[in-house]
Coordinates of C-alpha atoms in Angstrom, one line a residue:
X27 CA 32.6 87.4 -24.9
X28 CA 30.1 88.2 -27.7
X29 CA 28.6 91.4 -26.3
X30 CA 25.4 91.0 -28.4
X31 CA 24.7 87.8 -26.5
X32 CA 25.0 89.3 -23.0
X33 CA 22.5 91.3 -20.9
X34 CA 24.0 93.8 -18.5
X35 CA 23.2 96.9 -16.7
X36 CA 24.2 100.4 -17.8
X37 CA 26.9 99.9 -15.2
X38 CA 29.7 97.4 -14.6
X39 CA 28.0 94.2 -13.4
X40 CA 28.0 91.8 -16.3
X41 CA 26.5 88.4 -17.2
X42 CA 28.9 86.4 -19.3
X43 CA 26.7 84.1 -21.4
X44 CA 29.7 81.8 -22.1
X45 CA 29.7 80.8 -18.5
X46 CA 26.3 79.1 -19.1
X47 CA 27.2 77.2 -22.3
X48 CA 28.9 73.9 -22.7
X49 CA 31.6 73.2 -25.2
X50 CA 29.0 72.5 -27.9
X51 CA 27.1 75.7 -27.3
X52 CA 24.3 74.1 -25.3
X53 CA 22.9 75.8 -22.2
X54 CA 24.2 74.2 -19.1
X55 CA 23.5 76.1 -15.8
X56 CA 26.3 75.3 -13.3
X57 CA 25.4 73.5 -10.1
X58 CA 25.1 76.1 -7.3
X59 CA 23.6 78.8 -9.5
X60 CA 20.2 80.2 -8.3
X61 CA 17.9 83.1 -9.0
X62 CA 19.5 85.0 -6.2
X63 CA 23.1 84.2 -6.9
X64 CA 24.0 87.6 -8.4
X65 CA 22.0 89.8 -6.1
X66 CA 25.0 90.5 -3.8
X67 CA 27.2 91.2 -6.8
X68 CA 24.7 93.6 -8.3
X69 CA 24.4 95.4 -5.0
X70 CA 28.1 95.7 -4.5
X71 CA 29.0 96.7 -8.1
X72 CA 25.9 98.8 -9.0
X73 CA 25.2 100.3 -5.6
X74 CA 23.1 103.4 -6.2
X75 CA 22.3 102.5 -9.8
X76 CA 18.6 101.9 -10.6
X77 CA 17.3 98.3 -10.1
X78 CA 13.5 98.4 -10.1
X79 CA 11.3 101.4 -10.8
X80 CA 7.5 101.7 -10.6
X81 CA 5.5 104.4 -12.2
X82 CA 2.5 105.2 -10.0
X83 CA 0.2 107.1 -12.3
X84 CA -2.5 107.4 -9.5
X85 CA -0.1 109.4 -7.4
X86 CA 1.8 110.9 -10.4
X87 CA 5.2 109.7 -9.0
X88 CA 7.9 107.1 -9.6
X89 CA 9.0 104.8 -6.9
X90 CA 12.6 103.7 -7.5
X91 CA 14.8 101.2 -5.7
X92 CA 18.5 101.4 -6.2
X93 CA 20.5 98.1 -5.9
X94 CA 21.7 99.2 -2.5
X95 CA 18.2 99.9 -1.3
X96 CA 17.1 96.6 -2.8
X97 CA 19.7 94.8 -0.7
X98 CA 18.5 96.5 2.5
X99 CA 14.9 95.6 1.8
X100 CA 15.8 92.0 0.9
X101 CA 17.8 91.4 4.0
X102 CA 15.0 92.9 6.2
X103 CA 12.1 91.0 4.7
X104 CA 14.2 87.8 4.4
X105 CA 15.2 88.0 8.1
X106 CA 11.5 88.5 9.1
X107 CA 10.5 85.5 7.0
X108 CA 13.2 83.3 8.6
X109 CA 11.7 84.1 12.0
X110 CA 8.4 82.6 11.1
X111 CA 9.0 80.0 8.4
X112 CA 11.0 76.9 7.8
X113 CA 12.9 76.0 4.6
X114 CA 10.4 74.8 2.0
X115 CA 7.4 76.6 3.4
X116 CA 5.3 78.4 0.9
X117 CA 5.2 82.2 1.0
X118 CA 2.3 83.8 -1.0
X119 CA 2.9 87.3 -2.5
X120 CA -0.4 89.3 -2.4
X121 CA 1.0 92.8 -2.7
X122 CA -0.2 95.2 -5.4
X123 CA 1.9 95.7 -8.5
X124 CA 5.1 97.6 -7.6
X125 CA 8.6 97.3 -6.1
X126 CA 7.3 95.8 -2.9
X127 CA 6.1 92.8 -5.0
X128 CA 9.7 92.4 -6.3
X129 CA 11.2 92.6 -2.8
X130 CA 8.7 90.1 -1.5
X131 CA 9.3 87.6 -4.2
X132 CA 13.1 87.6 -4.0
X133 CA 13.1 87.8 -0.2
X134 CA 11.0 84.7 0.0
X135 CA 13.3 82.8 -2.3
X136 CA 16.5 84.1 -0.6
X137 CA 15.1 83.1 2.8
X138 CA 14.7 79.5 1.7
X139 CA 11.0 79.5 1.2
X140 CA 9.0 78.6 -2.0
X141 CA 7.5 81.8 -3.4
X142 CA 3.9 81.7 -4.6
X143 CA 3.3 84.8 -6.8
X144 CA -0.4 85.7 -6.6
X145 CA -2.5 88.9 -6.5
X146 CA -4.4 91.1 -4.1
X147 CA -7.9 89.8 -3.4
X148 CA -9.7 92.9 -4.8
X149 CA -8.8 91.9 -8.3
X150 CA -12.3 91.5 -10.0
X151 CA -13.6 88.0 -10.4
X152 CA -10.5 86.3 -8.9
X153 CA -11.6 85.7 -5.3
X154 CA -12.6 82.1 -5.9
X155 CA -9.4 81.4 -7.8
X156 CA -7.3 83.0 -5.0
X157 CA -9.1 80.8 -2.4
X158 CA -8.4 77.7 -4.5
X159 CA -4.7 78.5 -4.9
X160 CA -4.2 79.2 -1.2
X161 CA -5.9 75.9 -0.4
X162 CA -3.6 74.1 -2.8
X163 CA -0.3 75.8 -1.8
X164 CA -1.0 76.1 1.9
X165 CA 1.3 79.1 2.5
X166 CA 2.7 79.7 6.0
X167 CA 2.9 83.5 5.3
X168 CA 1.2 86.0 3.1
X169 CA 3.2 89.1 2.1
X170 CA 1.3 92.3 1.3
X171 CA 1.7 96.0 1.9
X172 CA 0.3 98.4 4.6
X173 CA -2.1 99.9 2.1
X174 CA -3.4 96.5 0.8
X175 CA -3.5 94.9 4.3
X176 CA -7.2 95.5 5.2
X177 CA -8.7 93.7 2.2
X178 CA -6.1 90.9 2.5
X179 CA -6.8 90.5 6.2
X180 CA -10.6 90.4 5.5
X181 CA -10.0 87.8 2.8
X182 CA -7.9 85.6 5.1
X183 CA -10.6 85.7 7.7
X184 CA -12.9 83.8 5.3
X185 CA -10.4 80.8 5.4
X186 CA -10.7 78.0 7.9
X187 CA -8.6 78.8 11.0
X188 CA -6.2 76.0 10.5
X189 CA -5.4 77.3 7.0
X190 CA -4.9 81.0 7.8
X191 CA -1.4 82.1 7.1
X192 CA 0.4 84.8 9.0
X193 CA 0.3 88.2 7.2
X194 CA 3.3 90.5 6.9
X195 CA 3.4 93.9 5.3
X196 CA 6.6 94.2 3.3
X197 CA 6.9 97.9 3.6
X198 CA 6.4 97.8 7.4
X199 CA 9.4 95.6 8.1
X200 CA 12.2 97.9 9.5
X201 CA 15.6 97.7 7.8
X202 CA 17.3 97.1 11.1
X203 CA 15.9 93.6 11.3
X204 CA 18.1 92.6 8.3
X205 CA 21.4 93.1 10.1
X206 CA 21.8 89.4 11.0
X207 CA 20.2 88.0 7.9
X208 CA 22.0 84.9 6.4
X209 CA 20.7 83.8 3.0
X210 CA 19.6 80.2 2.9
X211 CA 21.7 77.6 1.2
X212 CA 19.8 77.0 -2.0
X213 CA 20.1 74.1 -4.5
X214 CA 20.0 74.7 -8.2
X215 CA 17.4 71.9 -8.7
X216 CA 15.2 72.9 -5.7
X217 CA 11.8 74.5 -6.3
X218 CA 12.2 78.3 -6.3
X219 CA 8.5 79.2 -6.9
X220 CA 5.1 77.8 -7.9
X221 CA 3.6 79.3 -11.0
X222 CA -0.1 78.8 -10.8
X223 CA -1.7 78.2 -14.2
X224 CA -5.0 77.0 -15.6
X225 CA -5.6 73.2 -15.6
X226 CA -8.2 70.8 -16.8
X227 CA -10.2 71.1 -13.6
X228 CA -11.6 74.2 -11.8
X229 CA -8.8 74.1 -9.3
X230 CA -5.6 75.9 -10.5
X231 CA -2.4 73.9 -10.6
X232 CA 1.0 75.1 -9.3
X233 CA 3.9 74.4 -11.7
X234 CA 7.1 73.7 -9.8
X235 CA 9.7 76.0 -11.2
X236 CA 13.3 75.2 -10.1
X237 CA 16.2 77.6 -10.1
X238 CA 17.7 75.7 -13.0
X239 CA 14.4 76.0 -15.0
X240 CA 14.2 79.7 -14.5
X241 CA 17.9 80.5 -15.1
X242 CA 17.8 78.3 -18.2
X243 CA 14.8 80.1 -19.6
X244 CA 16.3 83.5 -19.0
X245 CA 19.4 82.5 -21.0
X246 CA 17.3 81.0 -23.7
X247 CA 15.4 84.3 -24.0
X248 CA 18.6 86.3 -24.1
X249 CA 20.0 84.2 -27.0
X250 CA 16.7 83.9 -28.9
X251 CA 15.7 87.6 -28.8
X252 CA 19.3 88.9 -29.3
X253 CA 19.4 91.1 -26.3
X254 CA 22.6 93.1 -26.0
X255 CA 24.7 94.7 -23.2
X256 CA 22.7 97.9 -22.6
X257 CA 19.1 96.6 -22.6
X258 CA 16.4 98.0 -20.3
X259 CA 12.9 96.6 -19.8
X260 CA 9.5 98.2 -19.5
X261 CA 6.6 96.1 -18.3
X262 CA 3.0 96.5 -17.2
X263 CA 2.4 92.8 -17.1
X264 CA 0.9 91.4 -13.9
X265 CA 3.7 90.1 -11.7
X266 CA 1.7 87.0 -10.9
X267 CA 1.6 86.2 -14.6
X268 CA 4.5 84.0 -15.9
X269 CA 5.5 86.5 -18.5
X270 CA 5.5 89.4 -16.0
X271 CA 7.4 87.4 -13.5
X272 CA 10.2 86.4 -15.9
X273 CA 10.7 90.1 -16.8
X274 CA 11.8 90.9 -13.2
X275 CA 14.4 88.1 -13.3
X276 CA 16.5 89.8 -16.0
X277 CA 17.8 92.5 -13.6
X278 CA 18.4 89.9 -10.8
X279 CA 20.5 87.7 -13.0
X280 CA 22.1 90.2 -15.3
X281 CA 22.3 93.5 -13.4
X282 CA 20.0 95.5 -15.7
X283 CA 17.0 97.5 -14.6
X284 CA 13.3 97.5 -15.4
X285 CA 10.5 100.0 -15.2
X286 CA 7.1 98.6 -14.0
X287 CA 3.6 100.0 -14.2
X288 CA 0.2 98.5 -13.4
X289 CA -1.9 96.7 -16.0
X290 CA -4.8 99.1 -15.2
X291 CA -2.5 102.1 -16.0
X292 CA -1.8 100.6 -19.4
X293 CA -5.5 99.7 -20.2
X294 CA -6.6 103.2 -19.2
X295 CA -4.0 105.0 -21.3
X296 CA -2.0 102.7 -23.6
X297 CA 0.2 105.6 -24.5
X298 CA 1.8 105.4 -21.1
X299 CA 3.5 102.2 -22.1
X300 CA 4.4 103.4 -25.5
X301 CA 5.9 106.7 -24.2
X302 CA 8.0 104.8 -21.6
X303 CA 9.3 102.5 -24.3
X304 CA 10.8 105.4 -26.1
X305 CA 11.9 107.4 -23.1
X306 CA 15.5 106.3 -23.0
X307 CA 18.7 106.3 -25.0
X308 CA 19.2 102.7 -24.0
X309 CA 17.9 99.9 -26.2
X310 CA 14.6 98.8 -24.7
X311 CA 12.9 95.4 -24.6
X312 CA 9.3 94.5 -23.6
X313 CA 6.7 91.8 -23.8
X314 CA 2.9 91.8 -24.0
X315 CA 0.0 89.7 -25.1
X316 CA -1.5 90.2 -28.6
X317 CA -4.5 92.3 -27.3
X318 CA -2.0 94.9 -26.0
X319 CA -0.7 95.5 -29.6
X320 CA -4.3 95.9 -30.8
X321 CA -5.2 98.3 -28.0
X322 CA -2.0 100.4 -28.4
X323 CA -2.6 100.7 -32.1
X324 CA -6.1 102.0 -31.4
X325 CA -5.5 104.3 -28.4
X326 CA -1.7 104.6 -27.9
X327 CA -0.5 107.2 -30.3
X328 CA 1.0 110.4 -28.8
X329 CA -1.1 113.5 -28.3
X330 CA -0.9 116.1 -31.1
X331 CA 2.4 118.0 -30.9
X332 CA 4.1 115.5 -28.5
X333 CA 7.4 114.0 -29.8
X334 CA 7.9 110.3 -29.7
X335 CA 11.0 108.3 -30.8
X336 CA 10.9 104.5 -30.8
X337 CA 14.1 103.9 -32.7
X338 CA 15.6 102.5 -29.4
X339 CA 13.0 99.7 -29.2
X340 CA 15.1 96.5 -29.6
X341 CA 12.4 93.8 -29.2
X342 CA 8.7 93.5 -28.4
X343 CA 7.6 89.9 -27.7
X344 CA 4.0 89.2 -28.7
X345 CA 3.0 86.1 -26.8
X346 CA 0.8 84.4 -24.2
X347 CA -2.2 84.2 -26.5
X348 CA -2.6 83.5 -30.3
X349 CA -0.8 86.1 -32.4
X350 CA -2.9 87.9 -34.9
X351 CA -1.1 89.3 -38.0
X352 CA -3.8 91.9 -38.2
X353 CA -2.9 93.2 -34.8
X354 CA 0.8 93.2 -35.6
X355 CA 0.2 95.1 -38.9
X356 CA -2.0 97.7 -37.1
X357 CA 0.6 98.2 -34.5
X358 CA 3.4 98.6 -37.1
X359 CA 1.3 101.0 -39.1
X360 CA 0.6 103.1 -36.0
X361 CA 4.2 103.4 -34.8
X362 CA 6.5 103.0 -37.8
X363 CA 6.2 106.8 -38.3
X364 CA 7.8 107.3 -34.9
X365 CA 10.8 105.1 -35.8
X366 CA 9.7 101.7 -34.7
X367 CA 11.5 98.9 -36.5
X368 CA 8.9 96.4 -37.8
X369 CA 11.3 93.6 -37.1
X370 CA 11.2 94.5 -33.4
X371 CA 7.9 92.8 -33.0
X372 CA 8.5 89.1 -32.1
X373 CA 5.6 86.7 -32.4
X374 CA 6.4 84.0 -29.8
X375 CA 5.1 80.9 -28.1
X376 CA 5.4 80.0 -24.5
X377 CA 3.6 78.6 -21.4
X378 CA 3.9 78.4 -17.6
X379 CA 4.9 74.7 -17.7
X380 CA 8.0 75.7 -19.7
X381 CA 8.7 78.5 -17.2
X382 CA 7.6 80.8 -20.0
X383 CA 9.6 81.0 -23.2
X384 CA 9.6 78.4 -26.0
X385 CA 10.1 80.0 -29.4
X386 CA 10.3 83.3 -31.2
X387 CA 11.3 84.7 -34.6
X388 CA 14.9 85.6 -35.5
X389 CA 16.0 89.0 -34.1
X390 CA 16.1 90.6 -37.6
X391 CA 13.1 88.9 -39.1
X392 CA 9.8 90.6 -39.9
X393 CA 6.7 89.1 -38.4
X394 CA 4.8 87.4 -41.2
X395 CA 1.8 85.1 -41.9
X396 CA 1.3 82.3 -44.3
X397 CA -2.1 81.1 -45.5
X398 CA -3.3 77.5 -45.1
X399 CA -6.2 75.7 -46.5
X400 CA -9.0 75.5 -43.8
X401 CA -10.3 72.1 -44.8
X402 CA -6.8 70.5 -45.1
X403 CA -5.9 72.1 -41.7
X404 CA -9.0 70.5 -40.1
X405 CA -7.8 67.2 -41.5
X406 CA -4.4 67.6 -39.9
X407 CA -2.4 68.8 -42.9
X408 CA -0.8 72.2 -43.4
X409 CA -1.3 73.0 -47.1
X410 CA -0.3 76.5 -48.3
X411 CA -2.7 78.5 -50.4
X412 CA -2.8 82.1 -51.7
X413 CA -4.1 84.8 -49.4
X414 CA -7.2 85.3 -51.6
X415 CA -8.1 81.6 -51.7
X416 CA -11.7 81.1 -50.4
X417 CA -10.4 78.6 -47.8
X418 CA -7.4 80.6 -46.7
X419 CA -6.6 80.8 -43.0
X420 CA -3.8 83.1 -41.8
X421 CA -1.2 81.5 -39.6
X422 CA 1.6 83.5 -37.9
X423 CA 5.1 81.9 -37.5
X424 CA 6.3 81.7 -33.9
X425 CA 9.8 81.2 -35.2
X426 CA 12.4 78.7 -34.0
X427 CA 12.5 76.9 -30.7
X428 CA 15.1 78.3 -28.3
X429 CA 18.5 76.7 -27.8
X430 CA 18.6 73.6 -25.6
X431 CA 14.9 73.1 -25.8
X432 CA 13.1 70.7 -28.0
X433 CA 9.6 70.7 -29.4
X434 CA 8.2 67.8 -31.3
X435 CA 4.9 67.4 -33.1
X436 CA 3.2 64.2 -31.9
X437 CA 0.3 62.0 -33.1
X438 CA -1.7 61.8 -29.9
X439 CA -3.1 58.4 -30.9
X440 CA 0.3 56.7 -31.2
X441 CA 2.7 59.1 -29.4
X442 CA 4.9 59.0 -32.5
X443 CA 6.6 62.1 -34.0
X444 CA 5.0 63.5 -37.0
X445 CA 6.8 65.0 -40.0
X446 CA 6.8 68.6 -41.0
X447 CA 3.5 69.7 -42.5
X448 CA 1.5 67.4 -40.3
X449 CA -0.5 68.9 -37.4
X450 CA -0.3 67.3 -34.0
X451 CA 0.2 68.0 -30.3
X452 CA 3.3 70.0 -29.3
X453 CA 5.5 68.1 -26.8
X454 CA 8.5 69.9 -25.1
X455 CA 11.7 68.8 -23.4
X456 CA 14.5 70.9 -21.8
X457 CA 16.0 72.1 -18.5
X458 CA 13.5 75.0 -18.6
X459 CA 10.5 72.7 -18.2
X460 CA 8.9 72.7 -14.8
X461 CA 9.3 69.6 -12.6
X462 CA 5.5 68.9 -12.2
X463 CA 2.4 70.2 -10.5
X464 CA 2.6 70.9 -6.8
X465 CA 1.0 68.0 -4.8
X466 CA -0.5 66.4 -7.9
X467 CA 1.5 63.2 -8.8
X468 CA -1.2 61.9 -11.2
X469 CA -1.4 65.1 -13.2
X470 CA 2.3 65.4 -13.2
X471 CA 2.7 61.9 -14.6
X472 CA 0.2 62.6 -17.3
X473 CA 1.6 66.0 -18.4
X474 CA 5.3 65.9 -17.7
X475 CA 6.4 62.2 -17.9
X476 CA 5.7 61.2 -21.5
X477 CA 7.8 59.2 -24.0
X478 CA 8.0 59.8 -27.7
X479 CA 7.4 56.2 -28.9
X480 CA 9.1 56.7 -32.3
X481 CA 11.2 59.5 -33.7
X482 CA 11.6 60.4 -37.4
X483 CA 14.6 58.8 -39.0
X484 CA 15.3 62.0 -40.9
X485 CA 14.5 65.6 -39.9
X486 CA 13.5 64.8 -36.3
X487 CA 13.0 67.8 -34.1
X488 CA 14.0 65.6 -31.1
X489 CA 17.6 65.3 -32.5
X490 CA 20.1 66.0 -29.7
X491 CA 17.8 65.1 -26.9
X492 CA 18.4 61.9 -24.9
X493 CA 16.5 58.8 -26.1
X494 CA 15.3 58.4 -22.5
X495 CA 14.0 62.0 -22.4
X496 CA 10.7 62.7 -20.7
X497 CA 8.4 65.1 -22.6
X498 CA 5.8 67.6 -21.5
X499 CA 2.4 67.5 -23.3
X500 CA 1.3 71.1 -24.0
X501 CA -2.3 70.5 -25.0
X502 CA -1.6 72.8 -28.0
X503 CA -1.7 71.8 -31.7
X504 CA 1.1 72.9 -33.9
X505 CA 3.0 72.2 -37.1
X506 CA 6.5 72.8 -38.5
X507 CA 6.9 74.4 -41.9
X508 CA 10.4 75.3 -43.2
X509 CA 11.8 74.8 -39.7
X510 CA 9.5 77.3 -38.1
X511 CA 6.8 76.5 -35.5
X512 CA 3.1 77.4 -36.1
X513 CA 0.4 77.1 -33.4
X514 CA -2.8 76.0 -35.1
X515 CA -5.1 75.5 -32.1
X516 CA -5.7 74.0 -28.7
X517 CA -6.5 70.5 -27.6
X518 CA -7.5 71.7 -24.2
X519 CA -10.7 73.8 -23.8
X520 CA -9.0 76.7 -22.1
X521 CA -10.4 80.1 -23.1
X522 CA -7.7 82.8 -23.6
X523 CA -8.9 86.3 -24.2
X524 CA -6.8 89.5 -23.8
X525 CA -4.0 87.5 -22.3
X526 CA -6.1 86.0 -19.5
X527 CA -7.0 82.4 -19.0
X528 CA -10.6 81.4 -18.2
X529 CA -11.9 77.9 -17.3
X530 CA -14.9 77.1 -19.5
X531 CA -16.4 75.2 -16.6
X532 CA -16.4 78.3 -14.5
X533 CA -18.0 80.4 -17.3
X534 CA -20.6 77.7 -17.9
X535 CA -21.5 77.5 -14.2
X536 CA -22.0 81.3 -14.1
X537 CA -24.2 81.1 -17.2
X538 CA -26.3 78.3 -15.6
X539 CA -26.8 80.4 -12.5
X540 CA -27.7 83.6 -14.4
X541 CA -31.1 82.6 -15.5
X542 CA -33.7 79.9 -14.6
X543 CA -34.4 79.7 -18.3
X544 CA -31.0 78.0 -18.8
X545 CA -30.7 74.2 -18.4
X546 CA -28.0 73.7 -15.7
X547 CA -25.2 71.4 -16.9
X548 CA -26.1 72.0 -20.6
X549 CA -24.0 75.0 -21.4
X550 CA -20.9 75.2 -23.6
X551 CA -18.4 78.1 -23.6
X552 CA -15.6 78.4 -26.1
X553 CA -13.5 81.0 -28.0
X554 CA -13.7 81.7 -31.7
X555 CA -11.6 83.9 -34.0
X556 CA -12.8 87.5 -34.0
X557 CA -11.6 90.7 -35.5
X558 CA -8.0 90.5 -34.6
X559 CA -8.6 88.7 -31.3
X560 CA -10.3 85.7 -29.8
X561 CA -13.9 86.2 -28.8
X562 CA -16.1 84.1 -26.5
X563 CA -19.4 82.4 -27.4
X564 CA -21.8 80.8 -25.1
X565 CA -24.3 78.1 -26.2
X566 CA -27.0 77.3 -23.7
X567 CA -29.8 74.8 -23.8
X568 CA -33.2 76.1 -22.7
X569 CA -34.6 74.7 -19.4
X570 CA -37.8 72.8 -19.3
X571 CA -40.7 75.2 -19.7
X572 CA -38.5 78.0 -21.1
X573 CA -38.8 77.0 -24.8
X574 CA -40.8 80.0 -25.7
X575 CA -39.3 82.5 -23.3
X576 CA -38.1 85.7 -25.0
X577 CA -34.4 85.4 -25.8
X578 CA -33.2 89.0 -25.2
X579 CA -33.7 89.2 -21.4
X580 CA -32.0 85.8 -20.9
X581 CA -29.1 86.8 -23.1
X582 CA -28.7 90.1 -21.3
X583 CA -28.7 88.3 -17.9
X584 CA -26.0 85.9 -19.1
X585 CA -23.8 88.7 -20.4
X586 CA -24.1 90.7 -17.2
X587 CA -23.4 87.7 -15.0
X588 CA -20.3 86.6 -16.9
X589 CA -19.0 90.2 -17.1
X590 CA -19.5 90.6 -13.4
X591 CA -17.9 87.3 -12.3
X592 CA -15.2 87.0 -14.9
X593 CA -14.6 90.5 -16.4
X594 CA -15.2 88.7 -19.7
X595 CA -17.2 90.1 -22.7
X596 CA -19.4 87.7 -24.5
X597 CA -19.5 88.1 -28.3
X598 CA -22.6 85.8 -28.8
X599 CA -25.1 84.0 -26.7
X600 CA -27.0 81.3 -28.6
X601 CA -30.0 79.7 -26.9
X602 CA -30.8 76.2 -28.3
X603 CA -33.3 73.5 -27.7
X604 CA -32.6 70.7 -25.1
X605 CA -30.3 68.1 -26.6
X606 CA -28.8 70.4 -29.2
X607 CA -25.3 70.6 -27.6
X608 CA -23.1 67.6 -28.7
X609 CA -21.9 65.3 -25.9
X610 CA -19.3 62.6 -25.7
X611 CA -20.2 58.9 -25.4
X612 CA -19.6 59.2 -21.7
X613 CA -22.0 62.1 -21.4
X614 CA -19.5 64.9 -21.2
X615 CA -19.9 68.2 -23.0
X616 CA -18.2 68.1 -26.4
X617 CA -17.1 71.7 -26.6
X618 CA -14.9 71.3 -29.7
X619 CA -17.8 69.6 -31.6
X620 CA -20.1 72.3 -30.4
X621 CA -17.7 75.0 -31.5
X622 CA -17.3 73.3 -34.9
X623 CA -21.1 73.2 -35.4
X624 CA -21.4 76.9 -34.3
X625 CA -18.7 78.0 -36.8
X626 CA -20.2 76.0 -39.8
X627 CA -23.7 77.1 -39.0
X628 CA -25.2 73.7 -38.3
X629 CA -25.9 74.1 -34.6

């Protein structure tokens, strides 16, 4: 076996990548393999070795589960779930970040339920979203912890009686219950969990992720990033987030171990994450959204006199939002003096509908940007220019698409594949792609069941995929240059700031309610490029009789309301006359047209 292609623990359990490749080197997950297939092996072979560790900075302690303890907790919680659920029931995970979350997730899967990774109800601005997800998934059981139980119980009481799930505190289930636990017979192509993501409506959609999808994506990540046999992971990413969730699957499938911390611990003191990255002799791997690199560069350096050695950092995936070369360069400049290899930073592309991972740069490649002509790009053509060209727009390469996954650039008017250098919608195909949206056959058909009507005769990026392949529309605009994928924009109106998704409709509704001076239904919210990050702009038409009202109090009320409801800073609030916001022929808000007018100063 090529040891550079495998991911193993610092013990004896080992994942042989060759077992998951066909004779041509393609990824082929064997029938019968599931997310929990290797848990018993890890428990037996690694025993008291570390599995999942959580750094609790509030209590100034570390909570660690060995593989043996992990097994005991899984059996206990799994047995309790089997007492109150049937195979295929949904089990929602509403525990705080920590090892109990990991136990709850894998116990639900091993018990034969469909896990629904969510978040505790006290997360600011998310109560409405949580209610919508619970209404969509209809879980039989909600898993939480003893400490988090009161707010969860209070939240569940707001639901209609016929939709109130049973609540179980993971940490209160005694180990003795697990004595007779028998893991469910799981199928590789059965749904393992629902990954809720943002959709085109206000109601979140649950992507059906099968065991095959998740296992395939983990292998794709191992091969693309170049993970080796002694890797460890460090993650503060929310475990309900697709990137955070996939991080906890590495140990389960490969026998390694991971150190977790809370997102709030990172935001309060970014150095906590940086310090933990370097706090090991083992090569270390992590992933984070672009804003985290910017924040760490600003506030994550070690205190004066404290040693820091980052030579062990093997890879840092930068994904889940547009990658800024400015942020990457700031991060490299901040931590190269401490031994960080600049090639360790991996600009990447991914999405929940693909389980997570789509593409990244080569393991030894430096992150780099090219510059394209702004006007040509607007016309759908990628034309390179010098960095000092007056129309230059920086674009960061997201590298090559992972093995056994295909990404084609499609003309949305004809569903035909476009050649390199032409901008179009990115369509994906592969075993890692989710099977559809839970309970939404129409949305599933529109997003996941598409056909490329014509492929390129030469240089097709669909080569190797079946002619009958079904493709998933991403809603993202991209282009191939020199075999590498660049993300140029979004067809969908989703706002992504600091790694978080926001529905523009939700923000617009909040704005309309913030002041009587705003014309309800005539508000547009969108993101624009800022200083190293995406920023949010609100354009609102004045209500009748408010044409001469002073702008400042209205703008302040809007900013406060959006901050309170969405934890989202607004870069600019522009108040315009009635009729100023562009609309489609059917009367809908034309956000992209509004954004374009804002950027060119003609609004």
